[in-house]
mmCIF file of C-alpha atoms and ligand atoms in Angstrom:
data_model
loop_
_atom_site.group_PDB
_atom_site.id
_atom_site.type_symbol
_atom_site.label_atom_id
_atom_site.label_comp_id
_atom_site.label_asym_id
_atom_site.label_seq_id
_atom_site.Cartn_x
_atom_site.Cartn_y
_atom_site.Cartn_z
ATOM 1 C CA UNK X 511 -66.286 -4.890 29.856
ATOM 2 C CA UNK X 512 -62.529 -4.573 30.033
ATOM 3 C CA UNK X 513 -61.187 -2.994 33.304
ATOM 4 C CA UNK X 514 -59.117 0.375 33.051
ATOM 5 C CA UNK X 515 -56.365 0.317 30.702
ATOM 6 C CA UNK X 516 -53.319 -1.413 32.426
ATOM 7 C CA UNK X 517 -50.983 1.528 32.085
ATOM 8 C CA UNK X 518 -53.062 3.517 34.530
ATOM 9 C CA UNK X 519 -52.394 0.646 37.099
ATOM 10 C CA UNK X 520 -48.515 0.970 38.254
ATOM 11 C CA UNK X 521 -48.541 4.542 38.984
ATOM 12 C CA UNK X 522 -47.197 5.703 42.565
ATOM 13 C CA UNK X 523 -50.409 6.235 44.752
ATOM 14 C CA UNK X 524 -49.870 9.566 46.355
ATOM 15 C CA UNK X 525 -53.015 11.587 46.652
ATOM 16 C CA UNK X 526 -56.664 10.212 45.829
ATOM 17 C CA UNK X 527 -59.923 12.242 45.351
ATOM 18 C CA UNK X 528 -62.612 11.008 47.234
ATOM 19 C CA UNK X 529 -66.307 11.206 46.410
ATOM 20 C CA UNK X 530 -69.493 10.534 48.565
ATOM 21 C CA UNK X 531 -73.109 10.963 47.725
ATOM 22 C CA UNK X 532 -74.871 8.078 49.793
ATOM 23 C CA UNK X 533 -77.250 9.936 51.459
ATOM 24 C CA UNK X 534 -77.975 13.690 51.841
ATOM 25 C CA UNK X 535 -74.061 14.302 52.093
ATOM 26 C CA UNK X 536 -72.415 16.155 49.112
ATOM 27 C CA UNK X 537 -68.753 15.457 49.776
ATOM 28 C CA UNK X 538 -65.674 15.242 48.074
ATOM 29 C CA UNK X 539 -61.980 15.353 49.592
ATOM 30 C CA UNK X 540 -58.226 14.916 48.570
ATOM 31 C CA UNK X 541 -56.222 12.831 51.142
ATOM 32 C CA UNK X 542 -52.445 12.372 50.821
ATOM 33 C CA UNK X 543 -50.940 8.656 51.836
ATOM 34 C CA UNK X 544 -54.255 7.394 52.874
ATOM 35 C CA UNK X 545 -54.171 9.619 56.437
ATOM 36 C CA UNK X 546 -53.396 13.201 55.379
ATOM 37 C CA UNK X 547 -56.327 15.257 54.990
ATOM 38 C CA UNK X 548 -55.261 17.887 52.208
ATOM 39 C CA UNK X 549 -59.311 19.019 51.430
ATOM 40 C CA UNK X 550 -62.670 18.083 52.560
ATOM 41 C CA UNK X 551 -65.465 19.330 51.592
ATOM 42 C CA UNK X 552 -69.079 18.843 52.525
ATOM 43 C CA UNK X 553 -72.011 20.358 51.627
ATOM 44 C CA UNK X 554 -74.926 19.242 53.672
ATOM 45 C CA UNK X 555 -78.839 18.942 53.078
ATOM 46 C CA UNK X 556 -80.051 18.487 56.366
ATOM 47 C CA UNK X 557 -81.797 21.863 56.069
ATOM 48 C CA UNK X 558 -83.708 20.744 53.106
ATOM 49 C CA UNK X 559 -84.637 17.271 54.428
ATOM 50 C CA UNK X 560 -85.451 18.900 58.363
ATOM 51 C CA UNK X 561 -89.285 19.432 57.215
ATOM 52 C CA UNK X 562 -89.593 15.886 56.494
ATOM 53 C CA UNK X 563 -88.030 14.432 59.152
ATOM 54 C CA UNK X 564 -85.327 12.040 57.260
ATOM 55 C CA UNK X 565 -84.282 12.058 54.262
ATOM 56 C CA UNK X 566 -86.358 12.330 50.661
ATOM 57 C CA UNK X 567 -84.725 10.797 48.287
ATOM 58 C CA UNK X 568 -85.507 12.289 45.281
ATOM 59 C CA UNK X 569 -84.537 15.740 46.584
ATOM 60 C CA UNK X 570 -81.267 14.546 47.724
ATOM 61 C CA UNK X 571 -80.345 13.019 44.110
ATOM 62 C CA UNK X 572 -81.066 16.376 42.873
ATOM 63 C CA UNK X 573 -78.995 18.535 45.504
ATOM 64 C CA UNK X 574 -76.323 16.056 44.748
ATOM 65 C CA UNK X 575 -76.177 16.873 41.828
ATOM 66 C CA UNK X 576 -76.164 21.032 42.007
ATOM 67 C CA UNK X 577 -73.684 20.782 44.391
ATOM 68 C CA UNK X 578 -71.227 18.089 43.047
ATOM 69 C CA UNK X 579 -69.312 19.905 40.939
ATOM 70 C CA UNK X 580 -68.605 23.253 43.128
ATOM 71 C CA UNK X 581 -67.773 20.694 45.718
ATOM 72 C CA UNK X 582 -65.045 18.942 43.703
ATOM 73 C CA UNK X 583 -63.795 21.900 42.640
ATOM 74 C CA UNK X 584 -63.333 23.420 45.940
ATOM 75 C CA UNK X 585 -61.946 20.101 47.126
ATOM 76 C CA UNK X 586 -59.099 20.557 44.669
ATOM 77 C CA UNK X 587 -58.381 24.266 45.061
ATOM 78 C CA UNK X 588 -58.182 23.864 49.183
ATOM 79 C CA UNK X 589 -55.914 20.893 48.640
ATOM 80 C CA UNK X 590 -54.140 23.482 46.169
ATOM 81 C CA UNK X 591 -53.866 20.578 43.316
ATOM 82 C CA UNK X 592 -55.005 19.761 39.928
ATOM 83 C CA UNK X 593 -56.783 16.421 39.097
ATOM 84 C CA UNK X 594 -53.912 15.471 37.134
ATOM 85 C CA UNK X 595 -52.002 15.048 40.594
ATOM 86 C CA UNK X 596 -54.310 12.068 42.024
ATOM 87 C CA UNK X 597 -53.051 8.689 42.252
ATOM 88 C CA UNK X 598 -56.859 7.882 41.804
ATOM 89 C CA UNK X 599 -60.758 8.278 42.221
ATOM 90 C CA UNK X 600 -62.302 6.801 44.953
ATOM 91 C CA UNK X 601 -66.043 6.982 45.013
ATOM 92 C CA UNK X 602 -68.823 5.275 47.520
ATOM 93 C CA UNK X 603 -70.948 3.073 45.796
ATOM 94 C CA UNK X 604 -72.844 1.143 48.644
ATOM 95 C CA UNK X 605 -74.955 0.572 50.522
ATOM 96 C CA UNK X 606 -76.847 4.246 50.189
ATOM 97 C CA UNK X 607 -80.046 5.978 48.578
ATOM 98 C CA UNK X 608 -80.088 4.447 44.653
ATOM 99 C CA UNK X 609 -80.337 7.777 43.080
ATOM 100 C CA UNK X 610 -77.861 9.466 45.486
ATOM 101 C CA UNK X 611 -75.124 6.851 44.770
ATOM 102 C CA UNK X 612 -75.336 7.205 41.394
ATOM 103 C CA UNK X 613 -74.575 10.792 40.579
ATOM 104 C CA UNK X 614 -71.173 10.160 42.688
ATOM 105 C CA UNK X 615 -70.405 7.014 40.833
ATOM 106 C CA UNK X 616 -70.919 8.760 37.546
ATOM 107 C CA UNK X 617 -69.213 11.727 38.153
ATOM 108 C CA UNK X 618 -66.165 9.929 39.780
ATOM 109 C CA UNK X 619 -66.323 7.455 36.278
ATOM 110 C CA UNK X 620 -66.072 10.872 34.224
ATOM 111 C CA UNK X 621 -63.441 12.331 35.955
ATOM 112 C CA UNK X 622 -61.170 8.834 36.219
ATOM 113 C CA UNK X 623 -61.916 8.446 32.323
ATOM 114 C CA UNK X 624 -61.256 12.293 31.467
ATOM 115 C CA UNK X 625 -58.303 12.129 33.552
ATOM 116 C CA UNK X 626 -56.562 8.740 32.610
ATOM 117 C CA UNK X 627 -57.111 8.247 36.432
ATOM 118 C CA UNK X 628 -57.602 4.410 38.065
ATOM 119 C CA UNK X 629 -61.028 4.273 40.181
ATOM 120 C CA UNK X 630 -62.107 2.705 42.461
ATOM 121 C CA UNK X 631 -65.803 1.696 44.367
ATOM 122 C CA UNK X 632 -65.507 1.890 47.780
ATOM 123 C CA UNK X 633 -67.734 0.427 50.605
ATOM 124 C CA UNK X 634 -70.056 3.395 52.707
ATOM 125 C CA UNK X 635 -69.310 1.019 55.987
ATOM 126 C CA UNK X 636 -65.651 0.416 55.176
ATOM 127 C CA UNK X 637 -65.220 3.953 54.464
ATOM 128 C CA UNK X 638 -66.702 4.829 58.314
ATOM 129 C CA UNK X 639 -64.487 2.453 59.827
ATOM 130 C CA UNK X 640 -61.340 4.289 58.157
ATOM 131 C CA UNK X 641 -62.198 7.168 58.963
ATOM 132 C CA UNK X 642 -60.035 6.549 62.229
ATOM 133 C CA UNK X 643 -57.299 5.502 59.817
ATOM 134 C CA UNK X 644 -57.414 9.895 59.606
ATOM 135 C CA UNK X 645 -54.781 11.518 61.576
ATOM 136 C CA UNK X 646 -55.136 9.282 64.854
ATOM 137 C CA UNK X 647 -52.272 10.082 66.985
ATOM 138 C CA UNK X 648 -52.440 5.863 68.052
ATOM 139 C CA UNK X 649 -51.350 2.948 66.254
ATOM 140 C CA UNK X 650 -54.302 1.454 65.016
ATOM 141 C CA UNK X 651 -53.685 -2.550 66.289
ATOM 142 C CA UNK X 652 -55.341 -5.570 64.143
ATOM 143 C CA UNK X 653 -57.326 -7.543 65.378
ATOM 144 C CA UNK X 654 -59.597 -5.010 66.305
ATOM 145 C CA UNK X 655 -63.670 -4.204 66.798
ATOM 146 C CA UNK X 656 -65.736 -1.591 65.098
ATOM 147 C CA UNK X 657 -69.021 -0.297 66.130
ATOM 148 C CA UNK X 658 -70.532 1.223 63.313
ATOM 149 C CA UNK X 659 -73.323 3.248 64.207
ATOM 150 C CA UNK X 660 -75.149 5.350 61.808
ATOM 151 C CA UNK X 661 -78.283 6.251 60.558
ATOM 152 C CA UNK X 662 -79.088 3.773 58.311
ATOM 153 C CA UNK X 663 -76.455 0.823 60.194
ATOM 154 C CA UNK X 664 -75.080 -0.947 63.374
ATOM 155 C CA UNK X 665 -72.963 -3.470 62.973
ATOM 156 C CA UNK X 666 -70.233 -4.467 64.782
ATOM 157 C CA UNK X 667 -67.380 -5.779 62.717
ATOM 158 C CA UNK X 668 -64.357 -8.065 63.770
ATOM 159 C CA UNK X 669 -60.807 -6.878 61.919
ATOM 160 C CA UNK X 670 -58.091 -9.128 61.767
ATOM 161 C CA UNK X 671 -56.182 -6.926 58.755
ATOM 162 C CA UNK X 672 -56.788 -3.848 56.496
ATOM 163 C CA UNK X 673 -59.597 -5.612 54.346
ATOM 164 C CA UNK X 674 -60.533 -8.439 56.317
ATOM 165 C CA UNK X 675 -64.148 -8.009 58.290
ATOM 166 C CA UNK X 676 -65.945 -11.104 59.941
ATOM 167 C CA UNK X 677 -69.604 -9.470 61.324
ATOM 168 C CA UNK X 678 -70.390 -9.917 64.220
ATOM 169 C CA UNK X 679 -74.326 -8.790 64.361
ATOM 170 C CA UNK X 680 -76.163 -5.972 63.187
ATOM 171 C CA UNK X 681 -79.386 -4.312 63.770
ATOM 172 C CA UNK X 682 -82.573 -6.725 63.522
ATOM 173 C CA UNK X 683 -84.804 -3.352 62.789
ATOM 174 C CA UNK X 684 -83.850 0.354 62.923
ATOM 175 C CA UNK X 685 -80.526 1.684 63.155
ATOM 176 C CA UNK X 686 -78.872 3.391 66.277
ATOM 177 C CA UNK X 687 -79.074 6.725 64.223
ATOM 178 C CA UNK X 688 -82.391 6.134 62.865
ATOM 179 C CA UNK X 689 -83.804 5.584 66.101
ATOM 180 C CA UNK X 690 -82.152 8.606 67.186
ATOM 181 C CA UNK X 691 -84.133 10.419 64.396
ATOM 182 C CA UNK X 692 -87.517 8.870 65.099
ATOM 183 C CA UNK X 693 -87.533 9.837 68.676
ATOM 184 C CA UNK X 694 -86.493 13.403 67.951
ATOM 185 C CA UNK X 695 -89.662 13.433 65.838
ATOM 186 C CA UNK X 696 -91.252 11.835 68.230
ATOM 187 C CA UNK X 697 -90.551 15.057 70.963
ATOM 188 C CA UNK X 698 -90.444 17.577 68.431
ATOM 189 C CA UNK X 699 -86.559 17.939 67.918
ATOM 190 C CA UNK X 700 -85.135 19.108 64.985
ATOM 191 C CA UNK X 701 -83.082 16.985 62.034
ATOM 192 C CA UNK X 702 -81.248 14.998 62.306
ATOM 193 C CA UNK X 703 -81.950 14.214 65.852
ATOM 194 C CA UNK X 704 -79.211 12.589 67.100
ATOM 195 C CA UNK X 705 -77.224 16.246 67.702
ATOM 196 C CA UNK X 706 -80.938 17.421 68.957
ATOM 197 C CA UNK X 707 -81.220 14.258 71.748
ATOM 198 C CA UNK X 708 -77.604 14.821 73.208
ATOM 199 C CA UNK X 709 -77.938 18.772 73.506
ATOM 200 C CA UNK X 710 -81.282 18.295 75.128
ATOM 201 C CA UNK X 711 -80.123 15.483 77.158
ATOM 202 C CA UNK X 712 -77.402 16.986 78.891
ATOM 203 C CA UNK X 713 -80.096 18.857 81.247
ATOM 204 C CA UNK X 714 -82.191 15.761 81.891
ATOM 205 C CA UNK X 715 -82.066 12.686 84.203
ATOM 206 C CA UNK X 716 -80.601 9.364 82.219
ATOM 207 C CA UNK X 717 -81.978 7.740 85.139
ATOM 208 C CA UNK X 718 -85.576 9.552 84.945
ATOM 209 C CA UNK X 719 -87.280 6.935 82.727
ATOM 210 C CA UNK X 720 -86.689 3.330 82.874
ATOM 211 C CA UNK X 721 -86.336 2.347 79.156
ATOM 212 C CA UNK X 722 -86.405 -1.344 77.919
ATOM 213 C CA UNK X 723 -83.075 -2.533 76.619
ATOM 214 C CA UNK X 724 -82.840 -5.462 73.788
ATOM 215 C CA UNK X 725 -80.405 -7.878 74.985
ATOM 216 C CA UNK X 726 -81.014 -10.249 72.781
ATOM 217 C CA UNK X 727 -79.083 -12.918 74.660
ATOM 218 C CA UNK X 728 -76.273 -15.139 73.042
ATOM 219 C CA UNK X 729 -76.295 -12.394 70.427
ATOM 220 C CA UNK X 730 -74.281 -9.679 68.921
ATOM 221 C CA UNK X 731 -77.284 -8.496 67.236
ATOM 222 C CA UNK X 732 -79.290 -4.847 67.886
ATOM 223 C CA UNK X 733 -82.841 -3.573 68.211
ATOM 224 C CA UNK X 734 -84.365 -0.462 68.817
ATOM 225 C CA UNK X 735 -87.939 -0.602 67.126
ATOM 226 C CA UNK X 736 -89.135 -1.645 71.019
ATOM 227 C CA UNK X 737 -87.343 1.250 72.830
ATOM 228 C CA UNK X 738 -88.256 3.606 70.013
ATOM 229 C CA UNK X 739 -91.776 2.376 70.743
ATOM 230 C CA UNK X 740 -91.721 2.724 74.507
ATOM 231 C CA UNK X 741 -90.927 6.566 73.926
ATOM 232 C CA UNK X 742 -93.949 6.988 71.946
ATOM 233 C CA UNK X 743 -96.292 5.293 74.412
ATOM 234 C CA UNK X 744 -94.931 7.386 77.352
ATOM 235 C CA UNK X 745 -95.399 10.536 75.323
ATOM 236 C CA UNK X 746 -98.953 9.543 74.115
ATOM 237 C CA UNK X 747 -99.214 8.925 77.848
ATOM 238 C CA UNK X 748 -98.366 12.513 78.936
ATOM 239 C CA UNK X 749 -101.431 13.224 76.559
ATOM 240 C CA UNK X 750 -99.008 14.968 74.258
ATOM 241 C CA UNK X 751 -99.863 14.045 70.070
ATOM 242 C CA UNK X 752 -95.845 12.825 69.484
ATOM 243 C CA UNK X 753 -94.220 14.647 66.559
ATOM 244 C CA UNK X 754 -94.692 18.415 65.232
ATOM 245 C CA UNK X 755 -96.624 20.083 68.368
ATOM 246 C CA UNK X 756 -95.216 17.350 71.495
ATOM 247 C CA UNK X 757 -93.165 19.979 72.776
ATOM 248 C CA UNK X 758 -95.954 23.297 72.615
ATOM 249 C CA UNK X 759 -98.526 20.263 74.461
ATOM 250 C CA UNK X 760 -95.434 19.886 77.374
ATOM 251 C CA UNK X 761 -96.152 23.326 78.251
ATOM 252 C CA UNK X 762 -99.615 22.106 79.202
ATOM 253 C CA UNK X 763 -98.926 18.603 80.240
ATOM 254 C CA UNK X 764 -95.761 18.532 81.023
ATOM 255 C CA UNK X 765 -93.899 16.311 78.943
ATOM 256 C CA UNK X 766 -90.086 16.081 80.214
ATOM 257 C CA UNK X 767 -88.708 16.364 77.140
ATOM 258 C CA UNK X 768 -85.321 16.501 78.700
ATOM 259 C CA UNK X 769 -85.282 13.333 80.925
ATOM 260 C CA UNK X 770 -86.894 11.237 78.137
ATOM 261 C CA UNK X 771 -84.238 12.222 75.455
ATOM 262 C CA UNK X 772 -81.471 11.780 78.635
ATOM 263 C CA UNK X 773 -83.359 8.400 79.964
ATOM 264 C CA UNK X 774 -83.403 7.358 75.633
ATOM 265 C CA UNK X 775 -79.887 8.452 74.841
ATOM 266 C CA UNK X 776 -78.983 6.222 78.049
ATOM 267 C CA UNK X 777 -80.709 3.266 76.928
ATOM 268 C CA UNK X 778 -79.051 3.299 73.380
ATOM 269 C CA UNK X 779 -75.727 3.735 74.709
ATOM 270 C CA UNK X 780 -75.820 1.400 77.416
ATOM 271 C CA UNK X 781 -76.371 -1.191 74.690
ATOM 272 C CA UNK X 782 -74.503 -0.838 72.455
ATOM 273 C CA UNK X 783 -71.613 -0.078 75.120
ATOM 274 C CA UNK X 784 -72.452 -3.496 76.872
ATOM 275 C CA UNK X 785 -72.571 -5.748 73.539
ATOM 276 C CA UNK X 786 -68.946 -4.032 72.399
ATOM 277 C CA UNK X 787 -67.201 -5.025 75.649
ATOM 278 C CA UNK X 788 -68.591 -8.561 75.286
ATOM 279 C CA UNK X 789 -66.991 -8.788 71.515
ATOM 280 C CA UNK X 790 -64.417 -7.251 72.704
ATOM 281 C CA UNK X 791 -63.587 -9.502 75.413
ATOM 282 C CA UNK X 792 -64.490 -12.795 73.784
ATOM 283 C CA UNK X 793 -62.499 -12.063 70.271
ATOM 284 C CA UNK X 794 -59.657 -10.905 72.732
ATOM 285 C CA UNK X 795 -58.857 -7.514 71.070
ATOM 286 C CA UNK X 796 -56.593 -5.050 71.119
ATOM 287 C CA UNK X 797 -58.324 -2.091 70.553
ATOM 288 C CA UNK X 798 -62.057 -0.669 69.435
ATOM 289 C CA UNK X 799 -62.800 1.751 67.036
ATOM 290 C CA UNK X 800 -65.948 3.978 66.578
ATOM 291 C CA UNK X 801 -67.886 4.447 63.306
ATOM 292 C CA UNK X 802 -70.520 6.398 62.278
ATOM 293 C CA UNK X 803 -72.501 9.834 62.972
ATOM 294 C CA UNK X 804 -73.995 8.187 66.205
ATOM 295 C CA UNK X 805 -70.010 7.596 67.377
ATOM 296 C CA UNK X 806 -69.916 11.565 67.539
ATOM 297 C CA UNK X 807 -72.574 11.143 70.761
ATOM 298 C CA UNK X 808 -70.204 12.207 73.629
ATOM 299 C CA UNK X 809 -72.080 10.293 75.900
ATOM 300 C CA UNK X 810 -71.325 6.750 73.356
ATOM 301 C CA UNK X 811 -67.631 7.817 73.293
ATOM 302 C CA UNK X 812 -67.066 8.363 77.055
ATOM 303 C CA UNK X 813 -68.675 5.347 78.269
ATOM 304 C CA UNK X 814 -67.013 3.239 75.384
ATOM 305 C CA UNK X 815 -63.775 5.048 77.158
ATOM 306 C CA UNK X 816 -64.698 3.980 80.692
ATOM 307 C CA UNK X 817 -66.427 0.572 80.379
ATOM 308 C CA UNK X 818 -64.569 -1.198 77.545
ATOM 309 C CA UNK X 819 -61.134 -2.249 78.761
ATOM 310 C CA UNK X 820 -58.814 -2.013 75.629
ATOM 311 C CA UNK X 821 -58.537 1.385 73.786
ATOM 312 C CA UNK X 822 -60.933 2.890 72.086
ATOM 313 C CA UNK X 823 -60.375 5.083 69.218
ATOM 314 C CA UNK X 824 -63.137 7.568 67.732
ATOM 315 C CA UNK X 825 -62.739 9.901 64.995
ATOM 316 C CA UNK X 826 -63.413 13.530 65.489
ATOM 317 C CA UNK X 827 -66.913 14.837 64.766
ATOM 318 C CA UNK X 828 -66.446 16.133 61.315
ATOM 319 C CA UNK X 829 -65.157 12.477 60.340
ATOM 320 C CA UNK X 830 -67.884 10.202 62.114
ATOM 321 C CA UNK X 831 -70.751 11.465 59.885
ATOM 322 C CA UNK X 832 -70.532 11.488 56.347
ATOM 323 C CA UNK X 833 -67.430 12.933 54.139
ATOM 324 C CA UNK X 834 -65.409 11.827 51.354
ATOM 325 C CA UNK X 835 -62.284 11.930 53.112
ATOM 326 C CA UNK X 836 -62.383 8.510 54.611
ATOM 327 C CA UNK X 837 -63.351 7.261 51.190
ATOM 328 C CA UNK X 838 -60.078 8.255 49.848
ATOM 329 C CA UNK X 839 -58.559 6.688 52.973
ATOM 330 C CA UNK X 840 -59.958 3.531 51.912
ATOM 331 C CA UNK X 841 -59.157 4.163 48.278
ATOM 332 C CA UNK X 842 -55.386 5.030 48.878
ATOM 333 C CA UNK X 843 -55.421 1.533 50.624
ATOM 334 C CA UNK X 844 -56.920 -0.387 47.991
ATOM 335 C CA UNK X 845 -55.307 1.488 45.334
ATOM 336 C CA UNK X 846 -51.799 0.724 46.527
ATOM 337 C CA UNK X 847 -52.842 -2.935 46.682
ATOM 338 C CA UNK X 848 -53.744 -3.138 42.782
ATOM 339 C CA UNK X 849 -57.190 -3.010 43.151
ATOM 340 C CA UNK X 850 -59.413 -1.366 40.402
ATOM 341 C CA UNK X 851 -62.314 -0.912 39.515
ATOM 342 C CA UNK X 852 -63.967 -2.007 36.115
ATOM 343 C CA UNK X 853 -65.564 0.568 33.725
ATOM 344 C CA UNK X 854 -69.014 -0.824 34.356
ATOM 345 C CA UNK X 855 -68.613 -0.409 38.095
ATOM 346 C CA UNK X 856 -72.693 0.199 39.055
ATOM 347 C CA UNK X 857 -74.206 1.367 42.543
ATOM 348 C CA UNK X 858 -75.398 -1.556 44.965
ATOM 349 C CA UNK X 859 -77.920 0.239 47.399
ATOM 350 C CA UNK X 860 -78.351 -3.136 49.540
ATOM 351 C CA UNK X 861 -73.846 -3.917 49.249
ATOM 352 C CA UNK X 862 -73.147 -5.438 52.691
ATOM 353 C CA UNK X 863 -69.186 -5.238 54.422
ATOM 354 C CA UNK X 864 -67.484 -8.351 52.805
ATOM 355 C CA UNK X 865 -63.374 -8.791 53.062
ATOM 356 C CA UNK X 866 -61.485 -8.322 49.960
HETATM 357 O O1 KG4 G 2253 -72.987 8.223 59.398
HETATM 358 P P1 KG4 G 2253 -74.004 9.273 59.167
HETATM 359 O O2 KG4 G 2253 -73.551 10.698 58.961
HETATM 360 O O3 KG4 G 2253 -74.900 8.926 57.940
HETATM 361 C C1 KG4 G 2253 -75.293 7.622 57.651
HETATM 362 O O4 KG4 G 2253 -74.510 6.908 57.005
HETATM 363 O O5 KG4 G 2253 -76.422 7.298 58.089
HETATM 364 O O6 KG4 G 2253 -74.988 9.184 60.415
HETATM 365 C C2 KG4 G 2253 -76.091 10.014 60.541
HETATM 366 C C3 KG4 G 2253 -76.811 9.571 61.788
HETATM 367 C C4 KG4 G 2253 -78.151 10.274 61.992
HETATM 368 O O7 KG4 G 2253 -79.116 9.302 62.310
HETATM 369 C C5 KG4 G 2253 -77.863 11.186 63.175
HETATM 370 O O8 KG4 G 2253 -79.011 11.447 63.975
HETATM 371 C C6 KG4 G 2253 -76.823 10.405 63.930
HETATM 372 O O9 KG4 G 2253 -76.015 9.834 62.941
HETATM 373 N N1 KG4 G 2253 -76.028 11.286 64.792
HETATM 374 C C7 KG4 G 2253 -75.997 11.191 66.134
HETATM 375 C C8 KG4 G 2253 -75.180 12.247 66.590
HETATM 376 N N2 KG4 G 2253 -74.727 12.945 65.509
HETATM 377 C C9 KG4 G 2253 -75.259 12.328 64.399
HETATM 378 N N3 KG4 G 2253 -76.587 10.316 66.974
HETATM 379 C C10 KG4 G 2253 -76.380 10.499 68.299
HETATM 380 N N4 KG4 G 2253 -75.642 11.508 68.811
HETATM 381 C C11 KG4 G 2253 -75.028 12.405 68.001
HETATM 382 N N5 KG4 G 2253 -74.300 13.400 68.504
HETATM 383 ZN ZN1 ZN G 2254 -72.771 7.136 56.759
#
């Protein structure tokens, strides 16, 4: 396949649509120089997927694609532009849910074809980490860590330039985020549970419960599976079922479903607080950034601020979980460097963070 005719590639890169469809995220955005946010629009699921717990996959392809279309078109009208105006389409097309990925990827392809418009794939992880590339106040300082927490990752990434990521370790098992999720379930919190564990939290004792901690030694690598576990023995233990019903069984037995989502939260963050300032001090950096839904925990992002050493930047909120805004940040970038995508650009549910 031939990439996009060559006379859509020396246009002035001014404003780029973004689309994102990973997960259970309907999102699209228009961004302006790469840090501007004009638009950015997200139209969430998390209702739908609550009574499972996480995420079903087939009914998130199918929201996706109700809600793609009103989404892009309020993404335009907020920005107040047409389509003609992009610079580009940038679309996530990794890592992600198969059938979730590709309704963005086609409908980004359609519009970039329709529209003589370049495109261009962009990575789910990259596009966390640039989310602080969106409106920070600081000058972001190369080389640099990320902790990129989410539901489905952890990684932390070395950055010696825009592009350039050497990992550093990931996650041997579950995710930060999903472990978050599990344990909610686990004490009858709602979906997602992350949110659900740091409201609940901030009337219990983070000292209350003594939770393992995976060091892993010599390693910048994660677990949670054995902390995750640990909750649902001490639960079973307060002769509470865990999941639907834990909470209703506290009123008879007592579960302290406070102190074990404080004493939990604690454990997470202490870890993954304690293996950044390691990186961080051994790849002599100047400053940290914060990726990822779990790097809107305010617990994460204080202790990060007190125990790290160099500065560490977070986006808000909104921009740590997922929107299409920090895919167009990443798409500006790569868009202004040449880079294209080619007309048979496909989804890659399993893509990892490679430089480029
Ligand atoms: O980045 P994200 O929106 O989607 C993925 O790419 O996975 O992250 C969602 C994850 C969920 O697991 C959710 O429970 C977690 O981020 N999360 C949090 C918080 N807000 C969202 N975890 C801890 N504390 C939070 N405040
Ligand atoms: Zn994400």
């Amino acid at each position: 396949m031939p990439p996009f005719p060559s006379v859509w590639y020396n246009a002035v890169v001014t404003y780029v649509l973004g689309v994102e469809t990973s997960c259970d995220e309907t999102a699209a955005a228009v961004v302006k120089d790469g840090c501007e946010i004009l638009s950015n629009i997200v139209s969430s699921q998390a209702k739908i997927h609550e009574q499972y717990g996480g995420v079903f996959p087939e009914i998130a392809s199918r929201q996706h694609i109700l809600h793609i279309v009103p989404v892009l078109e309020r993404a335009l009208s907020q920005a107040d532009l047409e389509l003609e105006a992009m610079g580009g389409v940038a679309v996530t097309y990794g890592p992600g849910l198969a059938g979730s990925l590709l309704v963005g990827v086609n409908v980004a392809k359609g519009l970039a074809l329709a529209n003589h418009l370049p495109l261009i794939g962009v990575n789910h992880l990259e596009a966390h980490i640039y989310a602080n590339w969106l409106q920070q106040e600081d000058e972001i300082m190369f080389p640099l860590l990320c902790l990129i927490a989410s539901g489905g990752h952890t990684n932390l990434v070395l950055m010696t330039a825009h592009g350039r990521y050497q990992s550093l370790g990931q996650t041997l098992d579950d995710a930060a985020g999903e472990a978050f999720d599990k344990v909610a379930r686990l004490l009858d919190l709602g979906y997602p549970g992350g949110p659900e564990i740091e409201r609940v939290a901030e009337k219990g004792d983070p000292s209350a419960f003594d939770f393992p901690r995976a060091w892993l030694k010599n390693s910048y690598n994660f677990s949670f599976s054995g902390l995750k576990t640990a909750v649902l023995y001490l639960v079973r233990g307060y002769g509470a079922d865990p999941g639907p019903g834990a909470r209703r069984a506290s009123d008879n037995g007592g579960l302290p479903v406070t102190d074990l989502a404080a004493s939990f939260q604690a454990a997470v963050v202490d870890v993954l607080v304690e293996k950044t300032r390691a990186a961080a001090q051994e790849f002599d950096v100047r400053q940290v950034l914060l990726a990822g839904g779990v790097a809107s925990n305010r617990v994460l992002r204080q202790q990060m601020k007190d125990r790290i050493g160099v500065p560490v930047l977070c986006p808000s909120a909104e921009l740590c979980t997922d929107n299409a805004a920090c895919v167009a940040a990443v798409g500006w970038f790569r868009l202004q460097d040449g880079d294209r995508a080619d007309w048979d650009l496909d989804v890659i549910p399993g893509l990892k963070l490679t430089s480029h």
